[in-house]
Amino acid sequence: MLPTTVAVFTSPNTPTTLTTEPTPSPPPTSLLIRVSHAGVCGSDLHRLTGDYPPPPAPISFGHEGVGTIATLGTSITHDRAGVSLALGDRVYWGPSTPCSLATCPACAASTPMKCPELNWPVPAGSPNAAAYRTYATLSEKHFYYRIPEGTTSESVIAFGCAMPTALRAFGRLGELKPGADIVVQGSGPVGLAMTVLAGLAKARSVVVIGDPEVRLRAAERLGATCVLSVSSTTVEERRKKILEITGGRGADVVIEAAGVPAAFPEGFELLGMNGRFLIVGLFSGKAVYPIDAVRIVNFNLSLIGSVGIEPENYKRTVEIAEEHGKRLGFEELITHRFALEDVEEAIRAVVRPDAVKIVVMP
């Protein structure tokens, strides 16, 4: 049995605690991972502050993980993409467990995060795949992918769950022809991931609206052709700038990745003819605004929501890190690193003005 240090969450506004649990050797269909990097997500802060309902019992959490295979179940030979695995290999995984069955309405409809078998967050006190712990146990239901030699762990965890989220949303968006004018609202990890994808799609312009300054500079490194600070410009100034960039047409695509209700009416007004509004950040609370339905019709607009992640998005995240991580400086997005015993401080640091990506290193 390996002693495993685990961060345990009980309820909002109650300190996160550390405990030590015995972790047995995994069964033949599972593997044991020594966690090296656990990415902090803004949703973790929502959990701490009570934006999510409290769990019925203490939980393990942390859903962005990279680590090294410490024990390989005897029947495990490959990752979910068919790449061979060995002791010491690094893997990137998703801790939830959708059933992925064709008979499951949620999985069959490509919404695995709504699967009733998702098992997330997981109860504390037994081996599981959460990342805020020293050892994670992955079963045959988890999706995990080997990180190839030459690709750093930091370049993968820099986009934690943000790149899979962005990839799923881009899939919902549909075909994006080269030369599009794209506006990204929000410069957090999801907005920055959207910036990368917009650049890879050969957009003509990629305008990122956000703050603070450190994140806007990161957006420029990742492919933004123009950045606009929310704090130093007005809604009208931003609209005029985007009309100037687009030759008066308005944006082909606006991506809401800010998670701020006021982003919705602003983004809606930035759309040009045949524009598409991809809404990703507004996943909690309420964001109720009057909307001009006539404009939707007369401008032939599309409003598209996206929530959750699909397993193949994790595979593509590794590929993007391998293909573009060094060129675009993914590692440089990690601005703060914390020990596991400081996990709550790490989570609360996501709102710091000097933070881009925060990582816990158990």
Short mmCIF file of N, CA and C in Angstrom, two decimals, residues 113-276:
data_model
loop_
_atom_site.label_atom_id
_atom_site.label_comp_id
_atom_site.label_asym_id
_atom_site.label_seq_id
_atom_site.Cartn_x
_atom_site.Cartn_y
_atom_site.Cartn_z
N MET A 113 -20.57 14.64 -20.53
CA MET A 113 -20.56 15.26 -19.22
C MET A 113 -21.92 15.19 -18.54
N LYS A 114 -22.96 14.80 -19.29
CA LYS A 114 -24.29 14.63 -18.73
C LYS A 114 -24.60 13.15 -18.46
N CYS A 115 -23.62 12.29 -18.66
CA CYS A 115 -23.83 10.85 -18.46
C CYS A 115 -24.12 10.56 -16.98
N PRO A 116 -25.15 9.76 -16.69
CA PRO A 116 -25.46 9.45 -15.29
C PRO A 116 -24.38 8.64 -14.59
N GLU A 117 -23.48 8.03 -15.37
CA GLU A 117 -22.39 7.24 -14.79
C GLU A 117 -21.09 8.04 -14.68
N LEU A 118 -21.19 9.34 -14.80
CA LEU A 118 -19.98 10.17 -14.88
C LEU A 118 -19.06 10.01 -13.67
N ASN A 119 -19.64 9.85 -12.48
CA ASN A 119 -18.84 9.66 -11.26
C ASN A 119 -17.86 10.81 -11.04
N TRP A 120 -18.38 12.03 -11.03
CA TRP A 120 -17.53 13.18 -10.73
C TRP A 120 -18.38 14.28 -10.12
N PRO A 121 -17.88 14.93 -9.05
CA PRO A 121 -16.64 14.62 -8.33
C PRO A 121 -16.76 13.32 -7.54
N VAL A 122 -15.62 12.74 -7.19
CA VAL A 122 -15.62 11.42 -6.58
C VAL A 122 -15.56 11.51 -5.05
N PRO A 123 -16.20 10.60 -4.36
CA PRO A 123 -16.13 10.59 -2.90
C PRO A 123 -14.69 10.38 -2.42
N ALA A 124 -14.32 11.09 -1.38
CA ALA A 124 -13.00 10.91 -0.79
C ALA A 124 -12.96 9.60 -0.02
N GLY A 125 -11.77 9.11 0.21
CA GLY A 125 -11.61 7.94 1.06
C GLY A 125 -11.30 6.65 0.35
N SER A 126 -11.25 6.69 -0.99
CA SER A 126 -10.90 5.49 -1.74
C SER A 126 -10.09 5.89 -2.96
N PRO A 127 -9.34 4.96 -3.57
CA PRO A 127 -8.54 5.31 -4.75
C PRO A 127 -9.42 5.91 -5.85
N ASN A 128 -8.95 6.98 -6.47
CA ASN A 128 -9.69 7.60 -7.55
C ASN A 128 -8.75 8.39 -8.44
N ALA A 129 -9.31 9.03 -9.47
CA ALA A 129 -8.51 9.68 -10.50
C ALA A 129 -8.41 11.19 -10.34
N ALA A 130 -8.83 11.74 -9.20
CA ALA A 130 -8.68 13.17 -8.97
C ALA A 130 -7.20 13.56 -9.01
N ALA A 131 -6.93 14.82 -9.34
CA ALA A 131 -5.54 15.25 -9.53
C ALA A 131 -4.92 15.93 -8.32
N TYR A 132 -5.75 16.41 -7.37
CA TYR A 132 -5.19 17.04 -6.17
C TYR A 132 -4.86 15.95 -5.15
N ARG A 133 -3.89 15.11 -5.50
CA ARG A 133 -3.44 14.00 -4.67
C ARG A 133 -2.09 13.53 -5.22
N THR A 134 -1.37 12.80 -4.43
CA THR A 134 -0.04 12.39 -4.89
C THR A 134 -0.11 11.20 -5.85
N TYR A 135 -1.05 10.28 -5.63
CA TYR A 135 -1.22 9.14 -6.54
C TYR A 135 -2.67 9.06 -6.99
N ALA A 136 -2.87 8.93 -8.28
CA ALA A 136 -4.21 8.79 -8.85
C ALA A 136 -4.34 7.40 -9.46
N THR A 137 -5.51 6.81 -9.31
CA THR A 137 -5.79 5.49 -9.86
C THR A 137 -6.76 5.64 -11.03
N LEU A 138 -6.34 5.19 -12.20
CA LEU A 138 -7.17 5.28 -13.40
C LEU A 138 -7.67 3.89 -13.77
N SER A 139 -8.96 3.79 -14.00
CA SER A 139 -9.56 2.51 -14.36
C SER A 139 -9.72 2.40 -15.87
N GLU A 140 -10.27 1.28 -16.32
CA GLU A 140 -10.49 1.08 -17.75
C GLU A 140 -11.52 2.06 -18.32
N LYS A 141 -12.29 2.71 -17.46
CA LYS A 141 -13.29 3.66 -17.92
C LYS A 141 -12.71 5.05 -18.18
N HIS A 142 -11.55 5.33 -17.62
CA HIS A 142 -10.96 6.65 -17.79
C HIS A 142 -10.32 6.79 -19.16
N PHE A 143 -10.21 8.02 -19.64
CA PHE A 143 -9.50 8.26 -20.89
C PHE A 143 -8.17 8.92 -20.56
N TYR A 144 -7.10 8.30 -21.01
CA TYR A 144 -5.75 8.77 -20.71
C TYR A 144 -4.89 8.59 -21.95
N TYR A 145 -3.95 9.53 -22.12
CA TYR A 145 -3.14 9.55 -23.33
C TYR A 145 -1.68 9.80 -22.98
N ARG A 146 -0.83 9.05 -23.63
CA ARG A 146 0.62 9.18 -23.40
C ARG A 146 1.12 10.50 -23.97
N ILE A 147 1.98 11.17 -23.21
CA ILE A 147 2.65 12.39 -23.67
C ILE A 147 3.96 11.97 -24.33
N PRO A 148 4.16 12.28 -25.60
CA PRO A 148 5.35 11.80 -26.31
C PRO A 148 6.63 12.48 -25.83
N GLU A 149 7.74 11.77 -26.03
CA GLU A 149 9.04 12.36 -25.73
C GLU A 149 9.21 13.64 -26.54
N GLY A 150 9.81 14.64 -25.93
CA GLY A 150 10.01 15.92 -26.60
C GLY A 150 8.89 16.91 -26.37
N THR A 151 7.79 16.45 -25.78
CA THR A 151 6.69 17.34 -25.40
C THR A 151 6.67 17.44 -23.89
N THR A 152 6.80 18.61 -23.35
CA THR A 152 6.89 18.75 -21.91
C THR A 152 5.53 18.60 -21.24
N SER A 153 5.57 18.16 -20.00
CA SER A 153 4.32 18.06 -19.23
C SER A 153 3.69 19.43 -19.06
N GLU A 154 4.52 20.46 -18.91
CA GLU A 154 4.01 21.81 -18.70
C GLU A 154 3.24 22.32 -19.91
N SER A 155 3.67 21.94 -21.12
CA SER A 155 2.98 22.42 -22.31
C SER A 155 1.61 21.79 -22.46
N VAL A 156 1.40 20.62 -21.83
CA VAL A 156 0.09 19.98 -21.86
C VAL A 156 -0.80 20.55 -20.75
N ILE A 157 -0.29 20.61 -19.53
CA ILE A 157 -1.12 21.05 -18.40
C ILE A 157 -1.40 22.55 -18.48
N ALA A 158 -0.64 23.29 -19.28
CA ALA A 158 -0.88 24.72 -19.41
C ALA A 158 -2.30 25.02 -19.86
N PHE A 159 -2.89 24.07 -20.61
CA PHE A 159 -4.26 24.25 -21.06
C PHE A 159 -5.21 23.25 -20.42
N GLY A 160 -4.73 22.53 -19.37
CA GLY A 160 -5.56 21.67 -18.54
C GLY A 160 -6.83 21.17 -19.17
N CYS A 161 -7.97 21.66 -18.69
CA CYS A 161 -9.25 21.33 -19.30
C CYS A 161 -9.68 22.39 -20.30
N ALA A 162 -8.91 23.48 -20.41
CA ALA A 162 -9.32 24.59 -21.28
C ALA A 162 -9.25 24.21 -22.75
N MET A 163 -8.18 23.54 -23.16
CA MET A 163 -8.08 23.17 -24.57
C MET A 163 -9.12 22.12 -24.96
N PRO A 164 -9.34 21.06 -24.14
CA PRO A 164 -10.45 20.16 -24.48
C PRO A 164 -11.80 20.86 -24.56
N THR A 165 -12.04 21.81 -23.65
CA THR A 165 -13.28 22.57 -23.69
C THR A 165 -13.39 23.37 -24.98
N ALA A 166 -12.29 24.02 -25.36
CA ALA A 166 -12.28 24.81 -26.58
C ALA A 166 -12.45 23.94 -27.82
N LEU A 167 -11.82 22.78 -27.82
CA LEU A 167 -11.93 21.87 -28.96
C LEU A 167 -13.36 21.38 -29.15
N ARG A 168 -14.00 21.03 -28.05
CA ARG A 168 -15.40 20.61 -28.17
C ARG A 168 -16.26 21.75 -28.71
N ALA A 169 -16.03 22.96 -28.20
CA ALA A 169 -16.81 24.11 -28.65
C ALA A 169 -16.58 24.38 -30.14
N PHE A 170 -15.33 24.28 -30.59
CA PHE A 170 -15.05 24.49 -32.01
C PHE A 170 -15.73 23.42 -32.86
N GLY A 171 -15.82 22.21 -32.32
CA GLY A 171 -16.55 21.18 -33.02
C GLY A 171 -18.03 21.52 -33.17
N ARG A 172 -18.59 22.12 -32.12
CA ARG A 172 -19.98 22.56 -32.17
C ARG A 172 -20.17 23.72 -33.16
N LEU A 173 -19.14 24.54 -33.27
CA LEU A 173 -19.22 25.69 -34.16
C LEU A 173 -19.37 25.27 -35.62
N GLY A 174 -18.74 24.18 -36.00
CA GLY A 174 -18.81 23.72 -37.38
C GLY A 174 -17.67 24.28 -38.21
N GLU A 175 -17.79 24.14 -39.50
CA GLU A 175 -16.72 24.53 -40.42
C GLU A 175 -16.35 26.00 -40.26
N LEU A 176 -15.06 26.25 -40.21
CA LEU A 176 -14.55 27.62 -40.12
C LEU A 176 -13.57 27.82 -41.26
N LYS A 177 -13.99 28.56 -42.26
CA LYS A 177 -13.15 28.74 -43.44
C LYS A 177 -12.01 29.71 -43.14
N PRO A 178 -10.84 29.51 -43.75
CA PRO A 178 -9.74 30.47 -43.58
C PRO A 178 -10.19 31.87 -43.97
N GLY A 179 -9.64 32.85 -43.25
CA GLY A 179 -9.95 34.24 -43.55
C GLY A 179 -11.08 34.83 -42.73
N ALA A 180 -11.55 34.08 -41.72
CA ALA A 180 -12.64 34.59 -40.88
C ALA A 180 -12.13 35.66 -39.93
N ASP A 181 -13.03 36.55 -39.54
CA ASP A 181 -12.75 37.53 -38.49
C ASP A 181 -13.39 37.03 -37.20
N ILE A 182 -12.56 36.80 -36.19
CA ILE A 182 -13.02 36.15 -34.95
C ILE A 182 -12.75 37.07 -33.77
N VAL A 183 -13.72 37.17 -32.89
CA VAL A 183 -13.58 37.89 -31.63
C VAL A 183 -13.68 36.89 -30.50
N VAL A 184 -12.72 36.93 -29.58
CA VAL A 184 -12.74 36.09 -28.38
C VAL A 184 -12.95 36.98 -27.17
N GLN A 185 -14.05 36.77 -26.48
CA GLN A 185 -14.32 37.51 -25.25
C GLN A 185 -13.79 36.70 -24.07
N GLY A 186 -12.78 37.23 -23.41
CA GLY A 186 -12.20 36.53 -22.27
C GLY A 186 -10.78 36.09 -22.57
N SER A 187 -9.88 36.36 -21.64
CA SER A 187 -8.47 36.02 -21.82
C SER A 187 -7.97 35.07 -20.74
N GLY A 188 -8.90 34.31 -20.13
CA GLY A 188 -8.50 33.24 -19.23
C GLY A 188 -8.05 32.04 -20.05
N PRO A 189 -7.77 30.92 -19.39
CA PRO A 189 -7.27 29.74 -20.13
C PRO A 189 -8.17 29.30 -21.28
N VAL A 190 -9.49 29.33 -21.11
CA VAL A 190 -10.37 28.92 -22.22
C VAL A 190 -10.28 29.93 -23.36
N GLY A 191 -10.31 31.21 -23.04
CA GLY A 191 -10.17 32.22 -24.09
C GLY A 191 -8.84 32.13 -24.81
N LEU A 192 -7.78 31.83 -24.07
CA LEU A 192 -6.47 31.69 -24.70
C LEU A 192 -6.42 30.43 -25.57
N ALA A 193 -7.06 29.36 -25.13
CA ALA A 193 -7.14 28.16 -25.96
C ALA A 193 -7.91 28.45 -27.24
N MET A 194 -9.00 29.21 -27.13
CA MET A 194 -9.76 29.61 -28.32
C MET A 194 -8.89 30.45 -29.26
N THR A 195 -8.04 31.28 -28.69
CA THR A 195 -7.14 32.10 -29.49
C THR A 195 -6.20 31.22 -30.30
N VAL A 196 -5.66 30.19 -29.68
CA VAL A 196 -4.78 29.25 -30.39
C VAL A 196 -5.53 28.59 -31.54
N LEU A 197 -6.73 28.09 -31.26
CA LEU A 197 -7.50 27.38 -32.28
C LEU A 197 -7.90 28.30 -33.42
N ALA A 198 -8.23 29.54 -33.10
CA ALA A 198 -8.58 30.50 -34.15
C ALA A 198 -7.39 30.74 -35.07
N GLY A 199 -6.20 30.84 -34.47
CA GLY A 199 -5.00 31.02 -35.28
C GLY A 199 -4.72 29.80 -36.15
N LEU A 200 -4.89 28.61 -35.58
CA LEU A 200 -4.66 27.39 -36.35
C LEU A 200 -5.66 27.24 -37.48
N ALA A 201 -6.85 27.84 -37.31
CA ALA A 201 -7.87 27.81 -38.36
C ALA A 201 -7.62 28.86 -39.44
N LYS A 202 -6.49 29.58 -39.32
CA LYS A 202 -6.09 30.59 -40.31
C LYS A 202 -7.10 31.73 -40.41
N ALA A 203 -7.54 32.20 -39.24
CA ALA A 203 -8.42 33.37 -39.22
C ALA A 203 -7.68 34.59 -39.75
N ARG A 204 -8.41 35.49 -40.38
CA ARG A 204 -7.80 36.73 -40.87
C ARG A 204 -7.46 37.65 -39.72
N SER A 205 -8.38 37.75 -38.75
CA SER A 205 -8.13 38.55 -37.56
C SER A 205 -8.65 37.80 -36.34
N VAL A 206 -7.93 37.92 -35.24
CA VAL A 206 -8.34 37.34 -33.95
C VAL A 206 -8.24 38.44 -32.91
N VAL A 207 -9.37 38.98 -32.51
CA VAL A 207 -9.42 40.06 -31.53
C VAL A 207 -9.78 39.45 -30.18
N VAL A 208 -8.95 39.68 -29.19
CA VAL A 208 -9.20 39.17 -27.84
C VAL A 208 -9.55 40.34 -26.93
N ILE A 209 -10.71 40.22 -26.28
CA ILE A 209 -11.17 41.23 -25.33
C ILE A 209 -11.01 40.65 -23.93
N GLY A 210 -10.28 41.32 -23.06
CA GLY A 210 -10.10 40.78 -21.72
C GLY A 210 -9.24 41.64 -20.84
N ASP A 211 -8.68 41.03 -19.85
CA ASP A 211 -7.80 41.60 -18.83
C ASP A 211 -7.37 40.43 -17.96
N PRO A 212 -6.36 40.57 -17.13
CA PRO A 212 -5.45 41.71 -16.99
C PRO A 212 -4.40 41.73 -18.08
N GLU A 213 -3.47 42.66 -17.94
CA GLU A 213 -2.46 42.89 -18.97
C GLU A 213 -1.65 41.64 -19.26
N VAL A 214 -1.27 40.87 -18.24
CA VAL A 214 -0.43 39.69 -18.46
C VAL A 214 -1.14 38.68 -19.36
N ARG A 215 -2.44 38.59 -19.27
CA ARG A 215 -3.17 37.64 -20.12
C ARG A 215 -3.33 38.17 -21.54
N LEU A 216 -3.46 39.48 -21.69
CA LEU A 216 -3.53 40.04 -23.03
C LEU A 216 -2.20 39.88 -23.76
N ARG A 217 -1.09 40.01 -23.04
CA ARG A 217 0.21 39.78 -23.67
C ARG A 217 0.35 38.31 -24.07
N ALA A 218 -0.17 37.42 -23.24
CA ALA A 218 -0.16 36.00 -23.58
C ALA A 218 -0.99 35.75 -24.84
N ALA A 219 -2.13 36.41 -24.95
CA ALA A 219 -2.98 36.25 -26.13
C ALA A 219 -2.23 36.66 -27.40
N GLU A 220 -1.46 37.72 -27.31
CA GLU A 220 -0.67 38.16 -28.47
C GLU A 220 0.35 37.11 -28.87
N ARG A 221 1.01 36.50 -27.89
CA ARG A 221 1.99 35.45 -28.21
C ARG A 221 1.32 34.24 -28.85
N LEU A 222 0.06 34.01 -28.49
CA LEU A 222 -0.65 32.83 -28.98
C LEU A 222 -1.37 33.06 -30.31
N GLY A 223 -1.31 34.28 -30.84
CA GLY A 223 -1.88 34.50 -32.16
C GLY A 223 -2.90 35.59 -32.30
N ALA A 224 -3.23 36.30 -31.21
CA ALA A 224 -4.18 37.41 -31.33
C ALA A 224 -3.58 38.51 -32.19
N THR A 225 -4.37 39.03 -33.13
CA THR A 225 -3.90 40.13 -33.97
C THR A 225 -4.22 41.48 -33.36
N CYS A 226 -5.12 41.49 -32.37
CA CYS A 226 -5.48 42.72 -31.67
C CYS A 226 -6.00 42.34 -30.29
N VAL A 227 -5.61 43.07 -29.27
CA VAL A 227 -6.15 42.84 -27.93
C VAL A 227 -6.76 44.14 -27.42
N LEU A 228 -7.89 44.01 -26.71
CA LEU A 228 -8.61 45.16 -26.19
C LEU A 228 -8.87 44.95 -24.70
N SER A 229 -8.39 45.86 -23.89
CA SER A 229 -8.58 45.77 -22.45
C SER A 229 -9.98 46.19 -22.07
N VAL A 230 -10.66 45.36 -21.31
CA VAL A 230 -12.00 45.69 -20.83
C VAL A 230 -11.97 46.91 -19.92
N SER A 231 -10.92 47.01 -19.12
CA SER A 231 -10.87 48.09 -18.13
C SER A 231 -10.50 49.44 -18.71
N SER A 232 -9.87 49.46 -19.88
CA SER A 232 -9.42 50.74 -20.43
C SER A 232 -10.15 51.13 -21.72
N THR A 233 -11.17 50.35 -22.11
CA THR A 233 -11.99 50.71 -23.26
C THR A 233 -13.46 50.55 -22.89
N THR A 234 -14.32 51.23 -23.62
CA THR A 234 -15.76 51.09 -23.41
C THR A 234 -16.32 50.08 -24.40
N VAL A 235 -17.55 49.66 -24.15
CA VAL A 235 -18.22 48.75 -25.07
C VAL A 235 -18.30 49.37 -26.46
N GLU A 236 -18.64 50.64 -26.53
CA GLU A 236 -18.76 51.32 -27.82
C GLU A 236 -17.40 51.43 -28.52
N GLU A 237 -16.36 51.73 -27.76
CA GLU A 237 -15.02 51.81 -28.36
C GLU A 237 -14.60 50.46 -28.93
N ARG A 238 -14.92 49.41 -28.23
CA ARG A 238 -14.56 48.08 -28.72
C ARG A 238 -15.35 47.75 -29.98
N ARG A 239 -16.63 48.09 -29.99
CA ARG A 239 -17.45 47.82 -31.18
C ARG A 239 -16.90 48.58 -32.39
N LYS A 240 -16.53 49.83 -32.22
CA LYS A 240 -16.00 50.62 -33.32
C LYS A 240 -14.68 50.04 -33.83
N LYS A 241 -13.84 49.57 -32.91
CA LYS A 241 -12.57 48.98 -33.32
C LYS A 241 -12.78 47.71 -34.14
N ILE A 242 -13.72 46.90 -33.72
CA ILE A 242 -13.97 45.65 -34.44
C ILE A 242 -14.60 45.93 -35.80
N LEU A 243 -15.47 46.92 -35.89
CA LEU A 243 -16.01 47.32 -37.18
C LEU A 243 -14.90 47.83 -38.09
N GLU A 244 -13.95 48.56 -37.52
CA GLU A 244 -12.81 49.05 -38.30
C GLU A 244 -11.98 47.88 -38.84
N ILE A 245 -11.71 46.92 -37.97
CA ILE A 245 -10.89 45.76 -38.38
C ILE A 245 -11.59 44.94 -39.46
N THR A 246 -12.90 44.83 -39.37
CA THR A 246 -13.65 43.99 -40.29
C THR A 246 -14.21 44.74 -41.49
N GLY A 247 -13.78 45.97 -41.69
CA GLY A 247 -14.26 46.74 -42.83
C GLY A 247 -15.73 47.08 -42.72
N GLY A 248 -16.22 47.23 -41.49
CA GLY A 248 -17.61 47.59 -41.25
C GLY A 248 -18.57 46.42 -41.25
N ARG A 249 -18.07 45.21 -41.49
CA ARG A 249 -18.97 44.05 -41.60
C ARG A 249 -19.38 43.47 -40.25
N GLY A 250 -18.52 43.57 -39.25
CA GLY A 250 -18.75 42.87 -38.00
C GLY A 250 -18.07 41.51 -38.04
N ALA A 251 -18.04 40.84 -36.91
CA ALA A 251 -17.31 39.58 -36.79
C ALA A 251 -18.06 38.42 -37.42
N ASP A 252 -17.29 37.50 -38.01
CA ASP A 252 -17.88 36.25 -38.50
C ASP A 252 -18.23 35.33 -37.35
N VAL A 253 -17.36 35.32 -36.33
CA VAL A 253 -17.57 34.49 -35.15
C VAL A 253 -17.20 35.29 -33.91
N VAL A 254 -18.08 35.26 -32.91
CA VAL A 254 -17.75 35.79 -31.59
C VAL A 254 -17.81 34.61 -30.63
N ILE A 255 -16.75 34.49 -29.81
CA ILE A 255 -16.67 33.39 -28.85
C ILE A 255 -16.71 33.98 -27.45
N GLU A 256 -17.76 33.68 -26.70
CA GLU A 256 -17.87 34.13 -25.31
C GLU A 256 -17.16 33.11 -24.43
N ALA A 257 -16.02 33.51 -23.88
CA ALA A 257 -15.25 32.66 -22.98
C ALA A 257 -14.92 33.43 -21.71
N ALA A 258 -15.71 34.45 -21.43
CA ALA A 258 -15.42 35.33 -20.29
C ALA A 258 -16.10 34.87 -19.02
N GLY A 259 -17.25 34.23 -19.15
CA GLY A 259 -18.00 33.83 -17.96
C GLY A 259 -18.63 34.99 -17.24
N VAL A 260 -18.73 36.12 -17.91
CA VAL A 260 -19.30 37.33 -17.33
C VAL A 260 -20.61 37.64 -18.06
N PRO A 261 -21.73 37.76 -17.36
CA PRO A 261 -23.01 37.96 -18.06
C PRO A 261 -23.01 39.13 -19.03
N ALA A 262 -22.33 40.22 -18.70
CA ALA A 262 -22.33 41.39 -19.58
C ALA A 262 -21.67 41.12 -20.92
N ALA A 263 -20.89 40.04 -21.01
CA ALA A 263 -20.25 39.71 -22.29
C ALA A 263 -21.28 39.31 -23.34
N PHE A 264 -22.42 38.77 -22.89
CA PHE A 264 -23.41 38.28 -23.86
C PHE A 264 -23.99 39.37 -24.74
N PRO A 265 -24.57 40.44 -24.18
CA PRO A 265 -25.13 41.47 -25.07
C PRO A 265 -24.07 42.15 -25.92
N GLU A 266 -22.87 42.32 -25.37
CA GLU A 266 -21.81 42.94 -26.17
C GLU A 266 -21.43 42.05 -27.34
N GLY A 267 -21.23 40.78 -27.07
CA GLY A 267 -20.85 39.86 -28.14
C GLY A 267 -21.91 39.76 -29.22
N PHE A 268 -23.15 39.75 -28.81
CA PHE A 268 -24.26 39.66 -29.77
C PHE A 268 -24.23 40.81 -30.76
N GLU A 269 -23.93 42.01 -30.26
CA GLU A 269 -23.92 43.20 -31.11
C GLU A 269 -22.69 43.27 -32.01
N LEU A 270 -21.68 42.45 -31.76
CA LEU A 270 -20.46 42.48 -32.58
C LEU A 270 -20.57 41.61 -33.82
N LEU A 271 -21.61 40.80 -33.91
CA LEU A 271 -21.75 39.86 -35.02
C LEU A 271 -22.15 40.57 -36.31
N GLY A 272 -21.54 40.14 -37.41
CA GLY A 272 -21.93 40.61 -38.72
C GLY A 272 -22.90 39.65 -39.38
N MET A 273 -23.17 39.89 -40.64
CA MET A 273 -24.10 39.04 -41.40
C MET A 273 -23.61 37.60 -41.40
N ASN A 274 -24.52 36.66 -41.18
CA ASN A 274 -24.21 35.23 -41.11
C ASN A 274 -23.28 34.89 -39.93
N GLY A 275 -23.25 35.77 -38.95
CA GLY A 275 -22.36 35.56 -37.81
C GLY A 275 -22.81 34.43 -36.91
N ARG A 276 -21.83 33.86 -36.21
CA ARG A 276 -22.09 32.79 -35.26
C ARG A 276 -21.56 33.20 -33.88
#
